[in-house]
mmCIF file of C-alpha atoms in Angstrom:
data_model
loop_
_atom_site.group_PDB
_atom_site.id
_atom_site.type_symbol
_atom_site.label_atom_id
_atom_site.label_comp_id
_atom_site.label_asym_id
_atom_site.label_seq_id
_atom_site.Cartn_x
_atom_site.Cartn_y
_atom_site.Cartn_z
ATOM 1 C CA ALA A 266 -10.246 -41.250 -64.524
ATOM 2 C CA GLY A 267 -11.330 -37.631 -64.075
ATOM 3 C CA TRP A 268 -11.054 -37.864 -60.322
ATOM 4 C CA ARG A 269 -7.274 -37.927 -60.515
ATOM 5 C CA GLN A 270 -7.081 -34.590 -62.390
ATOM 6 C CA ASP A 271 -9.820 -33.105 -60.138
ATOM 7 C CA HIS A 272 -7.859 -33.991 -57.028
ATOM 8 C CA LEU A 273 -4.603 -32.635 -58.467
ATOM 9 C CA THR A 274 -6.274 -29.408 -59.519
ATOM 10 C CA THR A 275 -7.866 -28.991 -56.085
ATOM 11 C CA LEU A 276 -4.591 -29.668 -54.268
ATOM 12 C CA ARG A 277 -2.628 -27.332 -56.570
ATOM 13 C CA SER A 278 -5.168 -24.581 -55.991
ATOM 14 C CA ALA A 279 -5.179 -25.089 -52.254
ATOM 15 C CA VAL A 280 -1.434 -24.937 -51.845
ATOM 16 C CA ARG A 281 -0.358 -22.730 -54.768
ATOM 17 C CA THR A 282 0.906 -20.001 -52.406
ATOM 18 C CA SER A 283 2.836 -22.457 -50.239
ATOM 19 C CA PRO A 284 6.607 -21.948 -50.326
ATOM 20 C CA ASP A 285 7.143 -25.608 -51.185
ATOM 21 C CA CYS A 286 4.350 -26.036 -53.689
ATOM 22 C CA ASP A 287 6.654 -26.633 -56.638
ATOM 23 C CA LEU A 288 8.918 -28.983 -54.635
ATOM 24 C CA TYR A 289 6.081 -31.352 -53.971
ATOM 25 C CA ALA A 290 3.837 -30.842 -56.997
ATOM 26 C CA ARG A 291 5.773 -33.340 -59.143
ATOM 27 C CA LYS A 292 5.688 -36.038 -56.462
ATOM 28 C CA LEU A 293 2.010 -35.550 -55.812
ATOM 29 C CA ARG A 294 1.266 -35.661 -59.544
ATOM 30 C CA GLY A 295 3.170 -38.940 -59.730
ATOM 31 C CA SER A 296 1.248 -40.494 -56.772
ATOM 32 C CA LEU A 297 -2.212 -39.266 -57.630
ATOM 33 C CA GLY A 298 -1.768 -39.591 -61.382
ATOM 34 C CA ALA A 299 -0.837 -43.269 -61.267
ATOM 35 C CA ARG A 300 -3.435 -45.957 -61.997
ATOM 36 C CA TRP A 301 -3.772 -47.793 -58.734
ATOM 37 C CA CYS A 302 -5.453 -51.171 -58.697
ATOM 38 C CA LYS A 303 -6.315 -50.881 -55.042
ATOM 39 C CA CYS A 304 -7.054 -47.931 -52.799
ATOM 40 C CA ARG A 305 -4.550 -49.201 -50.255
ATOM 41 C CA ASP A 306 -1.760 -48.768 -52.826
ATOM 42 C CA LEU A 307 -2.603 -45.135 -53.179
ATOM 43 C CA ASN A 308 -2.748 -44.797 -49.387
ATOM 44 C CA ILE A 309 0.681 -46.423 -49.081
ATOM 45 C CA ALA A 310 2.141 -44.063 -51.745
ATOM 46 C CA THR A 311 0.645 -41.065 -50.003
ATOM 47 C CA ARG A 312 1.936 -42.202 -46.640
ATOM 48 C CA GLU A 313 5.416 -42.684 -48.062
ATOM 49 C CA PHE A 314 5.325 -39.241 -49.673
ATOM 50 C CA VAL A 315 4.563 -37.708 -46.282
ATOM 51 C CA ARG A 316 7.122 -39.845 -44.428
ATOM 52 C CA GLU A 317 9.784 -38.670 -46.869
ATOM 53 C CA ALA A 318 8.701 -35.010 -46.695
ATOM 54 C CA LEU A 319 8.770 -35.062 -42.889
ATOM 55 C CA ALA A 320 11.982 -37.093 -42.722
ATOM 56 C CA ILE A 321 10.239 -39.894 -40.787
ATOM 57 C CA THR A 322 12.508 -42.927 -41.008
ATOM 58 C CA THR A 323 10.859 -45.227 -38.442
ATOM 59 C CA PRO A 324 10.874 -48.683 -40.081
ATOM 60 C CA MET A 325 7.461 -49.897 -41.179
ATOM 61 C CA VAL A 326 6.179 -53.337 -41.960
ATOM 62 C CA ARG A 327 2.726 -54.452 -42.963
ATOM 63 C CA SER A 328 1.176 -57.005 -40.604
ATOM 64 C CA SER A 329 0.242 -59.149 -43.591
ATOM 65 C CA GLU A 330 3.973 -59.713 -44.145
ATOM 66 C CA LEU A 331 4.579 -61.100 -40.658
ATOM 67 C CA GLN A 332 2.767 -64.451 -40.832
ATOM 68 C CA VAL A 333 1.120 -64.035 -37.431
ATOM 69 C CA ASP A 334 -2.246 -65.381 -36.267
ATOM 70 C CA GLY A 335 -4.820 -64.398 -33.728
ATOM 71 C CA GLN A 336 -7.666 -62.022 -33.157
ATOM 72 C CA LYS A 337 -7.944 -58.799 -31.218
ATOM 73 C CA SER A 338 -5.390 -58.651 -28.345
ATOM 74 C CA ALA A 339 -3.800 -61.970 -29.292
ATOM 75 C CA LEU A 340 -3.097 -60.694 -32.837
ATOM 76 C CA LEU A 341 -1.693 -57.375 -31.565
ATOM 77 C CA LEU A 342 0.509 -59.258 -29.093
ATOM 78 C CA ALA A 343 1.745 -61.622 -31.836
ATOM 79 C CA ILE A 344 2.596 -58.653 -34.112
ATOM 80 C CA CYS A 345 4.468 -56.860 -31.253
ATOM 81 C CA GLN A 346 6.395 -59.972 -30.436
ATOM 82 C CA LYS A 347 7.247 -60.667 -34.078
ATOM 83 C CA VAL A 348 8.781 -57.182 -34.509
ATOM 84 C CA GLY A 349 10.572 -57.226 -31.148
ATOM 85 C CA ALA A 350 8.465 -54.441 -29.526
ATOM 86 C CA SER A 351 8.527 -53.827 -25.833
ATOM 87 C CA ALA A 352 5.175 -52.104 -25.800
ATOM 88 C CA PHE A 353 2.018 -51.810 -27.893
ATOM 89 C CA LEU A 354 1.212 -48.210 -28.976
ATOM 90 C CA GLY A 355 -2.543 -47.971 -29.291
ATOM 91 C CA GLY A 356 -4.262 -45.364 -31.344
ATOM 92 C CA MET A 357 -7.345 -43.397 -30.512
ATOM 93 C CA GLY A 358 -9.778 -45.818 -32.182
ATOM 94 C CA GLY A 359 -10.772 -49.475 -32.292
ATOM 95 C CA SER A 360 -8.226 -51.211 -30.072
ATOM 96 C CA ARG A 361 -9.545 -49.244 -27.065
ATOM 97 C CA GLU A 362 -12.656 -51.341 -27.232
ATOM 98 C CA TYR A 363 -11.096 -54.799 -27.262
ATOM 99 C CA LEU A 364 -7.513 -54.518 -25.975
ATOM 100 C CA ASP A 365 -6.953 -56.936 -23.081
ATOM 101 C CA LYS A 366 -4.113 -55.190 -21.174
ATOM 102 C CA ASP A 367 -3.844 -58.154 -18.788
ATOM 103 C CA GLU A 368 -3.123 -60.491 -21.747
ATOM 104 C CA LEU A 369 -0.322 -58.185 -22.905
ATOM 105 C CA ALA A 370 1.062 -57.742 -19.389
ATOM 106 C CA ALA A 371 1.134 -61.534 -18.881
ATOM 107 C CA ALA A 372 3.421 -61.674 -21.914
ATOM 108 C CA ASN A 373 5.589 -58.846 -20.520
ATOM 109 C CA MET A 374 4.272 -56.410 -23.191
ATOM 110 C CA GLY A 375 3.632 -52.848 -22.082
ATOM 111 C CA THR A 376 0.831 -50.657 -23.438
ATOM 112 C CA VAL A 377 0.991 -47.000 -24.427
ATOM 113 C CA ARG A 378 -2.002 -44.907 -25.490
ATOM 114 C CA GLN A 379 -1.584 -42.280 -28.191
ATOM 115 C CA GLN A 380 -2.591 -38.839 -27.020
ATOM 116 C CA PHE A 381 -2.781 -36.937 -30.335
ATOM 117 C CA SER A 382 -2.792 -33.191 -30.265
ATOM 118 C CA HIS A 383 -3.253 -31.650 -33.702
ATOM 119 C CA PRO A 384 -0.273 -29.420 -34.647
ATOM 120 C CA VAL A 385 -0.935 -25.904 -35.798
ATOM 121 C CA TYR A 386 1.135 -24.726 -38.745
ATOM 122 C CA PRO A 387 0.998 -22.026 -41.418
ATOM 123 C CA GLN A 388 -1.702 -22.479 -44.060
ATOM 124 C CA PRO A 389 -2.223 -20.266 -47.099
ATOM 125 C CA GLY A 390 -4.893 -17.596 -47.092
ATOM 126 C CA THR A 391 -6.412 -15.423 -44.378
ATOM 127 C CA ALA A 392 -8.869 -17.907 -42.942
ATOM 128 C CA PRO A 393 -8.302 -19.292 -39.398
ATOM 129 C CA PHE A 394 -6.311 -22.479 -39.101
ATOM 130 C CA MET A 395 -8.275 -25.532 -40.218
ATOM 131 C CA GLN A 396 -7.274 -28.836 -38.730
ATOM 132 C CA GLY A 397 -7.903 -32.335 -40.053
ATOM 133 C CA LEU A 398 -7.191 -31.595 -43.732
ATOM 134 C CA ALA A 399 -5.524 -34.014 -46.138
ATOM 135 C CA LEU A 400 -2.368 -35.588 -44.924
ATOM 136 C CA VAL A 401 -0.389 -33.878 -47.655
ATOM 137 C CA ASP A 402 -1.325 -30.469 -46.177
ATOM 138 C CA VAL A 403 1.284 -30.774 -43.456
ATOM 139 C CA PRO A 404 4.505 -31.198 -45.501
ATOM 140 C CA VAL A 405 3.386 -28.808 -48.259
ATOM 141 C CA ASN A 406 2.500 -25.969 -45.885
ATOM 142 C CA SER A 407 4.775 -26.400 -42.882
ATOM 143 C CA ALA A 408 8.328 -26.049 -44.134
ATOM 144 C CA PRO A 409 9.706 -24.205 -41.126
ATOM 145 C CA ALA A 410 8.199 -26.500 -38.520
ATOM 146 C CA ARG A 411 8.331 -29.925 -40.185
ATOM 147 C CA ALA A 412 10.581 -31.668 -37.702
ATOM 148 C CA GLU A 413 8.567 -30.400 -34.726
ATOM 149 C CA ILE A 414 5.285 -31.440 -36.342
ATOM 150 C CA ALA A 415 6.635 -34.927 -37.212
ATOM 151 C CA MET A 416 7.831 -35.671 -33.658
ATOM 152 C CA PRO A 417 6.918 -32.823 -31.321
ATOM 153 C CA HIS A 418 7.797 -34.665 -28.078
ATOM 154 C CA PRO A 419 8.657 -38.114 -26.834
ATOM 155 C CA PRO A 420 5.789 -40.544 -26.338
ATOM 156 C CA ARG A 421 3.954 -40.200 -23.024
ATOM 157 C CA ALA A 422 4.638 -42.710 -20.284
ATOM 158 C CA PRO A 423 2.857 -45.987 -20.731
ATOM 159 C CA HIS A 424 -0.483 -46.496 -18.974
ATOM 160 C CA HIS A 425 0.746 -49.943 -18.031
ATOM 161 C CA ARG A 426 4.175 -51.443 -18.375
ATOM 162 C CA PRO A 427 5.361 -54.447 -16.542
ATOM 163 C CA PRO A 428 8.315 -53.526 -14.295
ATOM 164 C CA SER A 429 10.789 -55.628 -16.224
ATOM 165 C CA ALA A 430 9.800 -54.305 -19.694
ATOM 166 C CA PRO A 431 12.061 -51.670 -21.239
ATOM 167 C CA ARG A 432 10.581 -48.281 -22.078
ATOM 168 C CA PRO A 433 9.144 -47.905 -25.605
ATOM 169 C CA LEU A 434 11.703 -46.659 -28.064
ATOM 170 C CA ARG A 435 11.251 -43.490 -30.047
ATOM 171 C CA SER A 436 12.966 -43.386 -33.405
ATOM 172 C CA ARG A 437 12.712 -41.376 -36.561
#
């Protein structure tokens, strides 16, 4: 499809002055040039490209592989228990609306809320920094600061953690 070449051309143009453009061009061409049956497969390939580029080694597992049941908080709790978590790390989106912290606390599961602060890193050109670009912008343009961008500081203290629950682990 033409969209693949269009995306590759756009990305190449946007990062052509980046010091690591050539390093990542082949990998991006492989990911974007492949014929994906499902959008999620392209998303997974892109995520893995970025994880490798930023040296993020935190183990990942898809919830569909865990054979857990439930809805909303019960499902999140089941997933956390299945992977041996001591706390649920909630994003800035949907779970804020339905997460029942008391249900997690009753199961001795802590909760931590993500507090994302967009990193600022070098981008090509003379325009002011533009945040929220494609995920691949970070590794391609941020060679000197990659490690700091990937894990700038330890997670913030949990909003709620039962006294007997261990602190959430931070790993790379």
